[in-house]
Amino acid sequence: MKQVHLRAIEPEDLDMLYRVENDVKLWNVGITNVPYSRYALHDYVANASGDIYADHQVRLIVENAEKQVVGIADIVDFDASNRRAEIGLVIEQPFRGQGYGLSAMKELERYALEVLHLHQLYAIIDVQNETCLQMFRQMGYYESSRLKDWLFDGREYRDAIVMQTFF
């Protein structure tokens, strides 16, 4: 398994964040479908408190053993009362298919369990994203529901699958 490290977003990550947030090919796998300006992203990086209890989310940079940035991991919709959160992950194109996604997800789970003391994690995944669904199944997540016409790519609606795991 690939060695990865999760760390806080730094101002030096702005170019990569800008590239990922404005990649229209990724818009249909999540809820974002508008471009972000460098100013807006810079403002986000500068003003994120780093306190998941205040922000209800945390974005982390995924680095490999060589300290190359390979992606971004998110914990969003953090619900401290019910000890659950949604997770998301984007591995940049040159690093896909090399095991970084699985390693990053394992680190994200470790953080969620050992640091945040969460009881459950879930992800909402496009039914057509078989690579992602396969990874979540491999990690022991199960399909808890199907959301009809949940994602719109500008041309058509697609269903999404909610994948969950419990600790």
CSV table of C-alpha atoms in Angstrom, one decimal, residues 3-146:
chain,number,residue,atom,x,y,z
A,3,GLN,CA,2.4,5.7,2.0
A,4,VAL,CA,0.5,8.9,2.3
A,5,HIS,CA,0.3,11.8,4.8
A,6,LEU,CA,-2.7,14.1,5.4
A,7,ARG,CA,-1.9,17.7,6.3
A,8,ALA,CA,-3.6,21.1,6.5
A,9,ILE,CA,-4.0,23.2,3.4
A,10,GLU,CA,-1.2,25.8,3.1
A,11,PRO,CA,-1.1,29.0,0.9
A,12,GLU,CA,1.3,27.1,-1.4
A,13,ASP,CA,-1.5,24.7,-2.3
A,14,LEU,CA,-3.6,27.4,-3.9
A,15,ASP,CA,-2.7,26.4,-7.5
A,16,MET,CA,-3.6,22.8,-7.0
A,17,LEU,CA,-6.8,23.7,-5.1
A,18,TYR,CA,-7.7,26.1,-8.0
A,19,ARG,CA,-7.0,23.3,-10.6
A,20,VAL,CA,-9.2,20.8,-8.7
A,21,GLU,CA,-12.1,23.1,-7.9
A,22,ASN,CA,-12.3,24.3,-11.5
A,23,ASP,CA,-12.0,20.9,-13.2
A,24,VAL,CA,-15.4,20.6,-14.8
A,25,LYS,CA,-14.9,16.8,-15.2
A,26,LEU,CA,-15.1,16.6,-11.4
A,27,TRP,CA,-18.2,18.7,-11.1
A,28,ASN,CA,-20.5,15.8,-11.8
A,29,VAL,CA,-19.2,13.7,-8.9
A,30,GLY,CA,-20.0,16.2,-6.2
A,31,ILE,CA,-22.2,19.1,-5.5
A,32,THR,CA,-20.0,21.8,-6.9
A,33,ASN,CA,-20.8,23.1,-10.4
A,34,VAL,CA,-19.5,26.6,-10.4
A,35,PRO,CA,-15.9,27.9,-10.9
A,36,TYR,CA,-14.1,29.4,-8.0
A,37,SER,CA,-11.8,32.4,-8.3
A,38,ARG,CA,-8.3,32.4,-6.9
A,39,TYR,CA,-9.4,35.2,-4.6
A,40,ALA,CA,-12.3,33.1,-3.2
A,41,LEU,CA,-10.0,30.1,-2.7
A,42,HIS,CA,-7.3,32.3,-1.2
A,43,ASP,CA,-9.9,33.7,1.2
A,44,TYR,CA,-11.0,30.2,2.1
A,45,VAL,CA,-7.4,29.1,2.9
A,46,ALA,CA,-6.7,32.2,4.9
A,47,ASN,CA,-9.9,32.2,6.9
A,48,ALA,CA,-10.6,28.5,7.6
A,49,SER,CA,-10.3,28.2,11.3
A,50,GLY,CA,-9.0,24.7,11.3
A,51,ASP,CA,-11.6,23.9,13.9
A,52,ILE,CA,-13.9,21.2,12.6
A,53,TYR,CA,-16.4,22.0,15.4
A,54,ALA,CA,-16.7,25.6,14.2
A,55,ASP,CA,-16.4,25.0,10.5
A,56,HIS,CA,-18.2,21.6,10.4
A,57,GLN,CA,-15.7,20.6,7.8
A,58,VAL,CA,-12.0,20.1,7.2
A,59,ARG,CA,-10.0,19.9,4.0
A,60,LEU,CA,-6.7,18.1,4.0
A,61,ILE,CA,-3.9,17.7,1.5
A,62,VAL,CA,-2.8,14.2,0.6
A,63,GLU,CA,1.0,13.9,0.1
A,64,ASN,CA,2.9,10.8,-0.9
A,65,ALA,CA,6.2,9.6,0.6
A,66,GLU,CA,8.1,12.0,-1.7
A,67,LYS,CA,6.1,15.0,-0.3
A,68,GLN,CA,4.3,15.4,-3.7
A,69,VAL,CA,0.7,16.6,-3.4
A,70,VAL,CA,-1.4,13.8,-4.9
A,71,GLY,CA,-4.9,15.0,-3.9
A,72,ILE,CA,-7.4,16.5,-1.4
A,73,ALA,CA,-9.4,14.7,1.2
A,74,ASP,CA,-12.5,16.3,2.8
A,75,ILE,CA,-14.6,15.7,5.9
A,76,VAL,CA,-17.8,17.7,5.5
A,77,ASP,CA,-21.2,17.9,7.1
A,78,PHE,CA,-19.5,17.1,10.4
A,79,ASP,CA,-22.2,16.3,13.0
A,80,ALA,CA,-20.6,16.2,16.4
A,81,SER,CA,-23.9,15.3,18.2
A,82,ASN,CA,-24.5,12.2,16.1
A,83,ARG,CA,-20.8,11.5,15.6
A,84,ARG,CA,-20.9,11.3,11.8
A,85,ALA,CA,-19.6,13.0,8.7
A,86,GLU,CA,-19.5,12.8,4.9
A,87,ILE,CA,-16.1,12.1,3.3
A,88,GLY,CA,-14.7,13.0,-0.1
A,89,LEU,CA,-11.5,12.5,-1.9
A,90,VAL,CA,-10.0,13.7,-5.2
A,91,ILE,CA,-6.7,12.2,-6.4
A,92,GLU,CA,-5.1,14.2,-9.2
A,93,GLN,CA,-5.0,12.5,-12.6
A,94,PRO,CA,-1.3,11.6,-12.8
A,95,PHE,CA,-1.6,9.7,-9.5
A,96,ARG,CA,-4.8,7.8,-10.1
A,97,GLY,CA,-4.8,4.0,-10.2
A,98,GLN,CA,-1.6,3.8,-8.1
A,99,GLY,CA,-3.2,3.0,-4.7
A,100,TYR,CA,-3.1,6.6,-3.3
A,101,GLY,CA,-6.9,6.8,-3.0
A,102,LEU,CA,-7.1,3.6,-0.8
A,103,SER,CA,-4.2,4.8,1.4
A,104,ALA,CA,-5.7,8.3,1.8
A,105,MET,CA,-9.1,6.8,2.7
A,106,LYS,CA,-7.5,4.6,5.4
A,107,GLU,CA,-5.7,7.7,6.8
A,108,LEU,CA,-8.9,9.6,6.7
A,109,GLU,CA,-10.7,6.8,8.5
A,110,ARG,CA,-8.0,6.7,11.2
A,111,TYR,CA,-8.3,10.4,11.7
A,112,ALA,CA,-12.1,10.2,11.9
A,113,LEU,CA,-12.0,7.4,14.4
A,114,GLU,CA,-8.9,8.2,16.6
A,115,VAL,CA,-9.0,12.0,16.6
A,116,LEU,CA,-12.6,13.0,15.9
A,117,HIS,CA,-14.1,9.9,17.6
A,118,LEU,CA,-16.7,9.5,14.9
A,119,HIS,CA,-19.2,6.6,14.8
A,120,GLN,CA,-19.9,6.7,11.1
A,121,LEU,CA,-18.7,7.9,7.8
A,122,TYR,CA,-20.6,8.1,4.6
A,123,ALA,CA,-20.0,9.1,1.0
A,124,ILE,CA,-22.4,10.0,-1.8
A,125,ILE,CA,-21.1,8.5,-5.1
A,126,ASP,CA,-22.3,8.7,-8.7
A,127,VAL,CA,-23.6,5.3,-9.8
A,128,GLN,CA,-21.3,5.5,-12.9
A,129,ASN,CA,-18.2,6.0,-10.8
A,130,GLU,CA,-17.5,2.3,-10.5
A,131,THR,CA,-13.8,2.8,-9.5
A,132,CYS,CA,-14.8,4.8,-6.5
A,133,LEU,CA,-17.6,2.4,-5.6
A,134,GLN,CA,-15.2,-0.5,-5.8
A,135,MET,CA,-12.7,1.2,-3.5
A,136,PHE,CA,-15.4,1.8,-0.9
A,137,ARG,CA,-16.7,-1.7,-1.1
A,138,GLN,CA,-13.1,-3.0,-0.7
A,139,MET,CA,-12.8,-0.9,2.5
A,140,GLY,CA,-16.0,-2.5,3.9
A,141,TYR,CA,-18.5,0.3,3.2
A,142,TYR,CA,-21.9,-0.9,2.2
A,143,GLU,CA,-24.6,0.6,0.1
A,144,SER,CA,-27.3,2.0,2.4
A,145,SER,CA,-29.5,3.8,-0.2
A,146,ARG,CA,-29.8,5.0,-3.7
